[in-house]
Amino acid sequence: MTQDLFVSTRKGLFRFQRIGGKWQQTYVAFLGQPVTAFLADPRSGNWYAALNLGHFGAKLHRSTNQGATWDELAMPTLPKSDDKDAPSLNQIWALEAGGADQPGLVWAGSLPAALFRNDRNGDGAWQLVEGLWNLPDRAKWFGGGTDDTALHTICVDPRKSSRIVIAISCGGVWRSEDAGATWACRSRGLFAEYMPPDRREDPAIQDPHRIVQCRNKPDHFWCQHHNGIFYSTNDLETWQFAGPRFGFGVAVHPSDPARAWFVPAIKDELRVPQDGKFVAARTRDGGKTFESLSNGLPTGFGYDLILRHALDIAETGDTLAFGSTTGNLYVTEDQGDHWHAVTHHLPPVHAVRFAVNG
Amino acid sequence: MPTIHVTSHLRHVAPAGPMPVDAATLGGALDAYFATAPRVRSYILDDQGRLRRHVAVFIDGELLLDKKDLGRRVAPNSEIYVMQALSGG
C-alpha cells in the first residue's frame, strides 16, 4: 500500500508519488482551472474533482480510470425560487465518501452552505439534504472570509455511517444521527471573542475553520477555529479551548487522538505567519502543550499561508503534507520532526489530500 | 433567425461556430441554443436560471446591462455574443 498525494490548486490538480525515495509530480489535470475539492473514493476507486471556473460557475468531474479521462457530472443545485435574490450554488468545497456499507454514496458541501448527497457514484441528480437547508438557525449563519456561508467539512463516523458531522463558516458544528434528516448543533464550548458579548457563545454563529475526527478514537475531534484551537474528547458533548492560535488547517493522528498538527498564522488583518517565521505546530498531549516545528522549513522570513484543506495526514500516521498559497509543498515522514520541500513552484494551493494507491 | 456566438473559452462544451436559433427574445434564443447544446447551460446560467454575473452578453454590439433581462427582444437578424468578462492572474 502506498499513499499518493493530490494537490488541488488555483490552476489545476496535481499528483505526487513517492518514487525512489523522493516525492515526484506524476500527474496533472485541469491545468489552468481552479480546483476547489478532490476526493479519491476508496470504495469505488473513482476520483472526483470540483472546479470553480469563476465566470462559468462551479463544476464537478469524475474519473473512473485513475485520471486517464474525466467526465463532467451534474452539479448539485439549490431549490428553485422566484425570488430574484435567491441563492445559487457558487462552489463545492467538500467531497467525502459515504461509509463502507453505503456503496455509491458521495457527500458534497457547498458555498452557500448546503449539504448534498448522491447515491450513484455521482451519476444523475444530487439531492439537497433538506433537513439542514430548512434549519431555522440557518438564517443566523453568515459568511466568514467569503461572501457566502461555507460548508467545508464533512466527517462520516467510522462506527456508524449514518452519523455525520459537518462544520460551517460561520454556522457552527452540527451532527446528524440519521443521515441528514435531523440535526443538532455541536458547538458547545466554542466561543468567538470577536463577536458582541451576548453572541460570543452562540453555537450557531461559530466559525470552525476546519474540524477533523480521529479515525480509531472517533469520540475525539479537533477544531481549528477562527478564535483558536479547540479539542473535544467526548463525542462533541463539549469543546475545550486549547489556546488562541489562529490558522486554518488541522490534522489528527489516525490512532492517537492526543496528537494533532496545525500551521499557525496571525489572524484577521494580516493572515501571515507570526513574526514572518513559517512553522508548523504539534501537540502530543491533547493540547496541553504545543511544539513549534521548523526543521526543514524556511529559516528566513516566510509568508506562506496554509488554507483549511491544505494540511493532511496519511493513514499511516507518520506522513503529513501541507501546501501554501505561495505554491510551496512540504512533506514530513516523521510526524513533523523533519520537513522537506517537494516543490516551491505550484500555483496557490487550495487543498492537499493523501489517497491510498493500490 | 438570430444567431448566437459563444466564446471560444467554452469550446470544450459548445458546438463549433455560431448557431442560428428560432426565437424572439434573448431567453428564448438561449433556450433554443441549450436544446441543441445542453452542456453549455450551466456555464451560462446559474442554478436559478439567471445569467451568471461575469458572463457578458452583447446583442447587436450592445452590452446587455440588466443581466436579468432575459425577456429582451431580439430581431430576426440579431447577432448575440456570449462572452466572459476579462480576468487577470
Coordinates of C-alpha atoms in Angstrom, one line a residue:
Chain A
M1 CA 0.0 0.0 0.0
T2 CA 1.4 3.4 -0.9
Q3 CA 0.0 6.9 -0.3
D4 CA -0.3 9.3 -3.2
L5 CA -0.6 13.0 -2.6
F6 CA -3.2 15.0 -4.5
V7 CA -2.8 18.8 -4.6
S8 CA -5.7 21.0 -5.7
T9 CA -4.6 24.4 -6.8
R10 CA -5.8 27.6 -8.4
K11 CA -4.5 26.3 -11.7
G12 CA -5.1 22.5 -11.7
L13 CA -4.9 19.2 -9.9
F14 CA -1.5 17.6 -9.3
R15 CA -0.5 14.2 -8.0
F16 CA 2.8 13.5 -6.3
Q17 CA 4.1 10.0 -5.7
R18 CA 7.0 8.7 -3.6
I19 CA 9.3 7.1 -6.2
G20 CA 12.9 6.1 -5.4
G21 CA 12.7 7.9 -2.1
K22 CA 11.5 11.2 -3.5
W23 CA 8.1 12.8 -3.9
Q24 CA 7.7 13.4 -7.6
Q25 CA 5.0 15.0 -9.6
T26 CA 3.4 12.3 -11.8
Y27 CA 0.1 13.7 -13.0
V28 CA -1.7 17.0 -13.8
A29 CA -5.3 17.6 -14.8
F30 CA -7.5 20.6 -15.3
L31 CA -4.4 22.7 -16.0
G32 CA -5.3 26.4 -15.7
Q33 CA -8.6 25.7 -13.9
P34 CA -9.2 26.3 -10.2
V35 CA -9.8 23.0 -8.3
T36 CA -11.7 23.5 -5.1
A37 CA -12.0 20.0 -3.8
F38 CA -10.8 16.5 -4.6
L39 CA -11.8 13.0 -3.5
A40 CA -10.3 9.6 -4.3
D41 CA -13.1 7.3 -3.2
P42 CA -11.5 4.3 -1.6
R43 CA -14.6 2.1 -2.2
S44 CA -15.1 2.6 -5.9
G45 CA -11.7 3.9 -6.9
N46 CA -13.4 6.9 -8.6
W47 CA -11.7 10.3 -8.5
Y48 CA -13.9 13.4 -8.1
A49 CA -12.7 17.0 -8.7
A50 CA -14.7 20.1 -8.1
L51 CA -13.8 23.2 -10.1
N52 CA -14.8 26.8 -9.7
L53 CA -14.5 28.4 -13.1
G54 CA -15.4 31.8 -11.9
H55 CA -17.2 33.3 -14.9
F56 CA -18.8 30.0 -15.8
G57 CA -19.6 28.7 -12.3
A58 CA -18.8 25.6 -10.3
K59 CA -18.4 22.3 -12.0
L60 CA -17.9 18.6 -10.9
H61 CA -15.9 16.0 -12.8
R62 CA -15.3 12.3 -12.2
S63 CA -12.8 9.9 -13.4
T64 CA -13.4 6.1 -13.3
N65 CA -10.0 5.2 -14.6
Q66 CA -7.5 6.8 -12.3
G67 CA -7.4 10.1 -14.2
A68 CA -6.9 8.8 -17.7
T69 CA -10.2 10.5 -18.7
W70 CA -12.7 12.7 -16.9
D71 CA -16.5 13.2 -17.3
E72 CA -18.4 16.2 -16.3
L73 CA -21.2 15.3 -13.8
A74 CA -24.5 17.0 -13.0
M75 CA -23.9 19.7 -10.4
P76 CA -25.9 19.9 -7.1
T77 CA -28.4 22.7 -7.3
L78 CA -30.2 24.8 -4.7
P79 CA -34.0 24.9 -4.7
K80 CA -35.6 26.9 -7.5
S81 CA -37.1 30.2 -6.4
D82 CA -38.8 33.1 -8.0
D83 CA -37.0 35.5 -5.6
K84 CA -34.7 37.5 -7.7
D85 CA -32.1 37.3 -5.0
A86 CA -32.4 33.6 -4.4
P87 CA -29.1 32.0 -3.7
S88 CA -27.3 30.0 -6.4
L89 CA -24.6 27.4 -5.8
N90 CA -21.2 29.1 -6.1
Q91 CA -18.7 26.4 -5.1
I92 CA -18.2 22.8 -3.9
W93 CA -15.8 22.9 -1.0
A94 CA -16.1 19.5 0.5
L95 CA -16.3 16.0 -1.1
E96 CA -16.5 12.9 1.1
A97 CA -17.2 9.2 0.5
G98 CA -20.0 7.6 2.5
G99 CA -19.3 4.6 4.6
A100 CA -18.2 1.1 3.5
D101 CA -21.8 0.0 4.0
Q102 CA -23.1 2.8 1.7
P103 CA -21.7 1.9 -1.7
G104 CA -22.2 4.7 -4.2
L105 CA -22.9 7.4 -1.6
V106 CA -20.9 10.6 -2.0
W107 CA -21.4 13.7 0.1
A108 CA -20.8 17.3 -1.2
G109 CA -20.6 20.5 0.8
S110 CA -21.0 23.9 -0.8
L111 CA -21.0 27.7 -0.8
P112 CA -23.5 28.9 0.2
A113 CA -23.6 26.3 3.0
A114 CA -25.6 23.3 2.0
L115 CA -25.1 19.5 2.0
F116 CA -25.9 17.3 -0.9
R117 CA -25.9 13.5 -1.4
N118 CA -25.6 11.3 -4.5
D119 CA -26.2 7.6 -4.1
R120 CA -25.0 6.6 -7.5
N121 CA -21.3 7.4 -7.5
G122 CA -22.1 10.9 -8.8
D123 CA -24.4 9.8 -11.6
G124 CA -27.8 11.5 -12.1
A125 CA -29.1 14.3 -9.8
W126 CA -27.8 15.2 -6.4
Q127 CA -30.2 15.5 -3.5
L128 CA -30.2 18.5 -1.3
V129 CA -30.2 17.5 2.4
E130 CA -33.3 19.4 3.2
G131 CA -33.1 18.7 7.0
L132 CA -30.1 21.0 7.1
W133 CA -31.2 23.5 4.5
N134 CA -34.5 24.0 6.4
L135 CA -33.0 24.5 9.8
P136 CA -34.4 27.8 11.3
D137 CA -30.8 28.6 12.6
R138 CA -29.6 28.8 9.0
A139 CA -30.9 32.4 9.0
K140 CA -28.3 33.3 11.6
W141 CA -25.3 32.0 9.6
F142 CA -23.1 34.4 7.8
G143 CA -20.0 34.3 5.5
G144 CA -16.5 34.3 7.0
G145 CA -13.7 35.0 4.6
T146 CA -16.2 34.5 1.7
D147 CA -19.4 36.4 1.0
D148 CA -21.3 33.1 1.2
T149 CA -21.7 30.8 4.2
A150 CA -19.5 27.8 3.6
L151 CA -19.9 24.1 4.4
H152 CA -16.3 23.0 4.3
T153 CA -16.1 19.9 6.5
I154 CA -17.9 16.5 6.4
C155 CA -17.0 13.8 8.8
V156 CA -18.6 10.4 8.4
D157 CA -18.5 8.4 11.7
P158 CA -16.3 5.3 11.2
R159 CA -18.5 3.4 13.7
K160 CA -21.8 4.2 12.0
S161 CA -22.1 5.8 8.6
S162 CA -25.4 7.5 9.2
R163 CA -23.7 9.7 11.8
I164 CA -22.4 12.8 10.1
V165 CA -20.7 15.8 11.4
I166 CA -20.4 19.0 9.4
A167 CA -18.8 22.4 10.0
I168 CA -19.8 25.7 8.6
S169 CA -18.1 29.1 8.4
C170 CA -19.9 30.8 10.1
G171 CA -22.6 28.5 11.3
G172 CA -21.0 26.2 13.9
V173 CA -20.6 22.4 14.1
W174 CA -23.7 20.2 13.5
R175 CA -24.3 16.5 13.7
S176 CA -27.0 14.2 12.2
E177 CA -27.6 10.8 13.7
D178 CA -29.9 9.8 10.8
A179 CA -28.0 10.5 7.6
G180 CA -29.1 14.1 7.4
A181 CA -32.8 14.0 8.3
T182 CA -32.4 15.9 11.6
W183 CA -29.5 17.9 13.0
A184 CA -28.3 19.1 16.4
C185 CA -25.7 21.8 17.0
R186 CA -22.5 20.6 18.5
S187 CA -20.7 23.8 19.1
R188 CA -20.9 23.9 22.9
G189 CA -17.7 25.3 24.3
L190 CA -16.6 27.1 21.2
F191 CA -16.5 30.8 21.6
A192 CA -15.9 33.8 19.4
E193 CA -14.0 36.7 21.1
Y194 CA -14.6 38.9 18.1
M195 CA -18.4 38.9 18.4
P196 CA -20.5 41.2 20.5
P197 CA -20.5 39.8 24.1
D198 CA -24.1 38.5 24.0
R199 CA -23.3 36.5 20.9
R200 CA -19.9 35.2 21.9
E201 CA -21.0 31.7 22.7
D202 CA -23.9 31.5 20.3
P203 CA -23.4 27.9 18.9
A204 CA -25.0 28.7 15.5
I205 CA -22.6 31.5 14.6
Q206 CA -19.2 29.9 15.4
D207 CA -16.5 29.9 12.8
P208 CA -14.8 26.5 12.8
H209 CA -12.3 26.8 10.0
R210 CA -11.8 23.1 9.9
I211 CA -12.6 20.0 12.1
V212 CA -11.1 16.5 12.0
Q213 CA -12.2 13.3 13.7
C214 CA -9.8 10.7 14.9
R215 CA -10.2 7.5 12.8
N216 CA -9.6 5.0 15.6
K217 CA -10.9 7.0 18.5
P218 CA -13.8 8.7 16.9
D219 CA -15.1 10.3 20.1
H220 CA -12.2 12.8 19.6
F221 CA -12.3 15.8 17.4
W222 CA -10.0 18.8 16.8
C223 CA -11.2 22.2 15.6
Q224 CA -9.1 25.0 14.2
H225 CA -11.5 27.8 15.0
H226 CA -11.2 31.4 14.0
N227 CA -10.7 32.1 17.6
G228 CA -8.1 29.4 18.4
I229 CA -7.8 25.6 18.8
F230 CA -10.4 23.5 20.4
Y231 CA -10.5 19.8 21.3
S232 CA -13.4 17.5 22.1
T233 CA -12.8 14.2 23.8
N234 CA -16.5 13.3 24.5
D235 CA -18.0 12.9 21.1
L236 CA -18.8 16.6 20.8
E237 CA -20.7 16.9 24.1
T238 CA -18.3 19.8 24.7
W239 CA -15.3 21.5 23.2
Q240 CA -12.3 22.6 25.4
F241 CA -10.2 25.6 24.5
A242 CA -6.6 24.7 23.8
G243 CA -5.1 28.1 23.0
P244 CA -5.6 31.1 20.9
R245 CA -3.6 30.1 17.9
F246 CA -5.1 31.3 14.6
G247 CA -4.9 29.2 11.5
F248 CA -7.0 27.2 9.1
G249 CA -5.9 23.6 8.7
V250 CA -5.7 20.8 11.3
A251 CA -4.7 17.2 11.2
V252 CA -5.1 14.5 13.8
H253 CA -3.2 11.2 14.1
P254 CA -5.4 8.3 13.0
S255 CA -4.9 6.3 16.1
D256 CA -3.5 8.6 18.8
P257 CA -6.1 11.4 19.3
A258 CA -3.9 13.5 21.5
R259 CA -1.6 14.2 18.6
A260 CA -2.6 17.0 16.2
W261 CA -0.9 19.4 13.8
F262 CA -1.6 23.0 12.9
V263 CA 0.0 25.8 10.8
P264 CA -0.4 29.0 12.8
A265 CA -0.8 32.4 11.4
I266 CA -1.7 35.9 12.6
K267 CA -5.4 36.4 12.4
D268 CA -7.8 38.8 10.6
E269 CA -5.9 41.8 9.3
L270 CA -2.7 40.0 8.4
R271 CA -3.1 36.3 7.8
V272 CA 0.6 35.6 7.6
P273 CA 2.9 33.6 9.9
Q274 CA 3.8 35.1 13.3
D275 CA 6.9 37.3 13.0
G276 CA 7.3 36.2 9.4
K277 CA 8.5 32.8 10.8
F278 CA 6.9 30.0 8.9
V279 CA 6.4 27.0 11.3
A280 CA 4.1 24.2 12.0
A281 CA 2.8 23.3 15.4
R282 CA 2.2 20.0 17.1
T283 CA 0.6 18.8 20.3
R284 CA 1.2 15.3 21.6
D285 CA -0.7 15.6 24.8
G286 CA -4.1 16.7 23.8
G287 CA -3.4 20.4 23.6
K288 CA -1.8 20.9 27.0
T289 CA 1.5 21.9 25.2
F290 CA 2.4 22.7 21.7
E291 CA 5.8 22.3 19.9
S292 CA 6.9 24.6 17.2
L293 CA 8.2 22.5 14.2
S294 CA 10.6 24.3 11.9
N295 CA 13.2 21.7 10.9
G296 CA 13.4 21.9 7.1
L297 CA 11.1 24.9 6.9
P298 CA 12.5 28.2 5.7
T299 CA 14.9 29.7 8.2
G300 CA 14.5 33.3 6.9
F301 CA 11.3 35.2 6.5
G302 CA 8.4 33.3 5.1
Y303 CA 4.8 34.5 4.4
D304 CA 3.1 31.2 3.4
L305 CA -0.5 30.8 4.4
I306 CA -2.0 27.3 4.6
L307 CA -5.7 27.2 3.7
R308 CA -8.1 25.0 5.6
H309 CA -8.0 22.0 3.4
A310 CA -4.3 22.3 2.7
L311 CA -2.9 20.2 5.6
D312 CA -3.4 16.4 5.7
I313 CA -2.1 13.3 7.3
A314 CA -1.7 9.9 5.6
E315 CA -3.4 6.8 7.0
T316 CA -0.1 5.5 8.4
G317 CA 0.1 8.4 10.8
D318 CA 3.7 9.3 10.1
T319 CA 3.5 11.3 6.8
L320 CA 1.9 14.7 6.6
A321 CA 1.8 17.4 3.9
F322 CA 0.8 21.0 3.6
G323 CA 0.7 23.3 0.6
S324 CA 0.7 27.1 0.7
T325 CA -0.9 30.0 -1.1
T326 CA 2.6 30.8 -2.3
G327 CA 2.9 27.5 -4.0
N328 CA 5.2 25.7 -1.7
L329 CA 4.6 22.0 -0.9
Y330 CA 6.2 20.4 2.2
V331 CA 6.1 16.8 3.4
T332 CA 7.2 15.2 6.6
E333 CA 7.6 11.4 7.1
D334 CA 8.3 11.5 10.8
Q335 CA 5.3 13.3 12.2
G336 CA 6.8 16.7 11.8
D337 CA 10.3 16.3 13.2
H338 CA 11.8 17.0 9.8
W339 CA 10.1 18.6 6.8
H340 CA 11.3 18.9 3.3
A341 CA 10.1 20.9 0.3
V342 CA 8.7 18.9 -2.5
T343 CA 8.4 21.9 -4.8
H344 CA 8.3 25.7 -4.5
H345 CA 6.6 26.3 -7.8
L346 CA 3.0 25.3 -7.6
P347 CA 0.1 27.6 -8.2
P348 CA -1.6 28.8 -5.0
V349 CA -2.6 25.6 -3.1
H350 CA -6.2 25.1 -2.1
A351 CA -6.1 21.6 -0.7
V352 CA -3.8 18.6 -0.2
R353 CA -5.1 15.1 0.3
F354 CA -3.5 11.7 0.7
A355 CA -5.1 8.7 -1.0
V356 CA -4.3 5.1 -0.8
N357 CA -2.9 3.7 -4.1
G358 CA -3.4 0.0 -4.5
Chain B
M1 CA -33.2 33.9 -37.4
P2 CA -31.0 35.4 -34.7
T3 CA -27.5 33.9 -34.4
I4 CA -25.7 33.0 -31.2
H5 CA -21.9 33.2 -30.9
V6 CA -20.4 31.6 -27.8
T7 CA -16.9 32.5 -26.5
S8 CA -14.1 30.1 -27.6
H9 CA -13.4 29.6 -23.9
L10 CA -16.3 27.2 -23.9
R11 CA -15.2 25.2 -26.9
H12 CA -14.9 22.1 -24.8
V13 CA -18.6 22.0 -24.3
A14 CA -20.1 24.3 -27.0
P15 CA -20.7 23.4 -30.7
A16 CA -18.1 24.9 -33.1
G17 CA -19.2 28.1 -34.7
P18 CA -22.3 30.3 -34.5
M19 CA -25.7 28.8 -34.3
P20 CA -28.9 30.2 -35.8
V21 CA -31.9 29.9 -33.4
D22 CA -35.6 30.5 -33.8
A23 CA -36.5 32.9 -31.1
A24 CA -37.9 36.4 -30.4
T25 CA -36.2 37.0 -27.0
L26 CA -32.8 36.6 -25.5
G27 CA -34.1 33.9 -23.1
G28 CA -35.8 32.1 -26.0
A29 CA -32.7 32.2 -28.0
L30 CA -30.6 30.8 -25.2
D31 CA -33.2 28.0 -24.6
A32 CA -33.1 27.1 -28.3
Y33 CA -29.3 27.0 -28.1
F34 CA -29.3 24.9 -25.0
A35 CA -31.8 22.5 -26.6
T36 CA -29.0 21.7 -29.1
A37 CA -26.1 22.1 -26.7
P38 CA -27.4 21.2 -23.2
R39 CA -23.9 21.1 -21.6
V40 CA -23.5 24.8 -22.2
R41 CA -26.4 25.8 -20.0
S42 CA -24.7 25.5 -16.6
Y43 CA -21.8 27.6 -17.9
I44 CA -24.0 30.5 -19.0
L45 CA -26.9 30.3 -16.4
D46 CA -26.7 29.6 -12.7
D47 CA -28.9 27.1 -10.9
Q48 CA -31.7 29.7 -10.6
G49 CA -31.7 30.1 -14.4
R50 CA -30.1 33.6 -14.2
L51 CA -27.3 34.8 -16.4
R52 CA -24.1 34.3 -14.5
R53 CA -22.7 37.5 -13.0
H54 CA -19.5 37.5 -15.0
V55 CA -20.9 36.4 -18.3
A56 CA -21.3 39.3 -20.7
V57 CA -24.0 39.3 -23.5
F58 CA -23.9 41.6 -26.4
I59 CA -26.9 42.0 -28.7
D60 CA -26.1 43.6 -32.0
G61 CA -23.0 45.2 -30.5
E62 CA -24.7 46.5 -27.4
L63 CA -23.8 45.1 -23.9
L64 CA -26.8 43.8 -22.0
L65 CA -26.6 45.9 -18.9
D66 CA -29.5 44.3 -17.0
K67 CA -28.5 40.7 -16.6
K68 CA -32.0 39.7 -15.5
D69 CA -33.5 41.0 -18.8
L70 CA -33.8 37.6 -20.5
G71 CA -37.1 38.9 -22.0
R72 CA -35.1 41.4 -24.1
R73 CA -36.4 41.3 -27.7
V74 CA -34.1 40.2 -30.4
A75 CA -34.6 40.8 -34.1
P76 CA -34.7 38.1 -36.8
N77 CA -31.2 39.2 -37.9
S78 CA -29.7 39.8 -34.4
E79 CA -26.2 38.8 -33.6
I80 CA -25.9 37.6 -30.0
Y81 CA -22.5 37.2 -28.5
V82 CA -22.0 35.4 -25.2
M83 CA -18.6 36.3 -23.7
Q84 CA -16.9 36.3 -20.4
A85 CA -15.7 39.3 -18.5
L86 CA -11.9 39.6 -18.7
S87 CA -9.8 38.5 -15.7
G88 CA -6.2 38.6 -14.7
G89 CA -3.8 36.2 -13.0

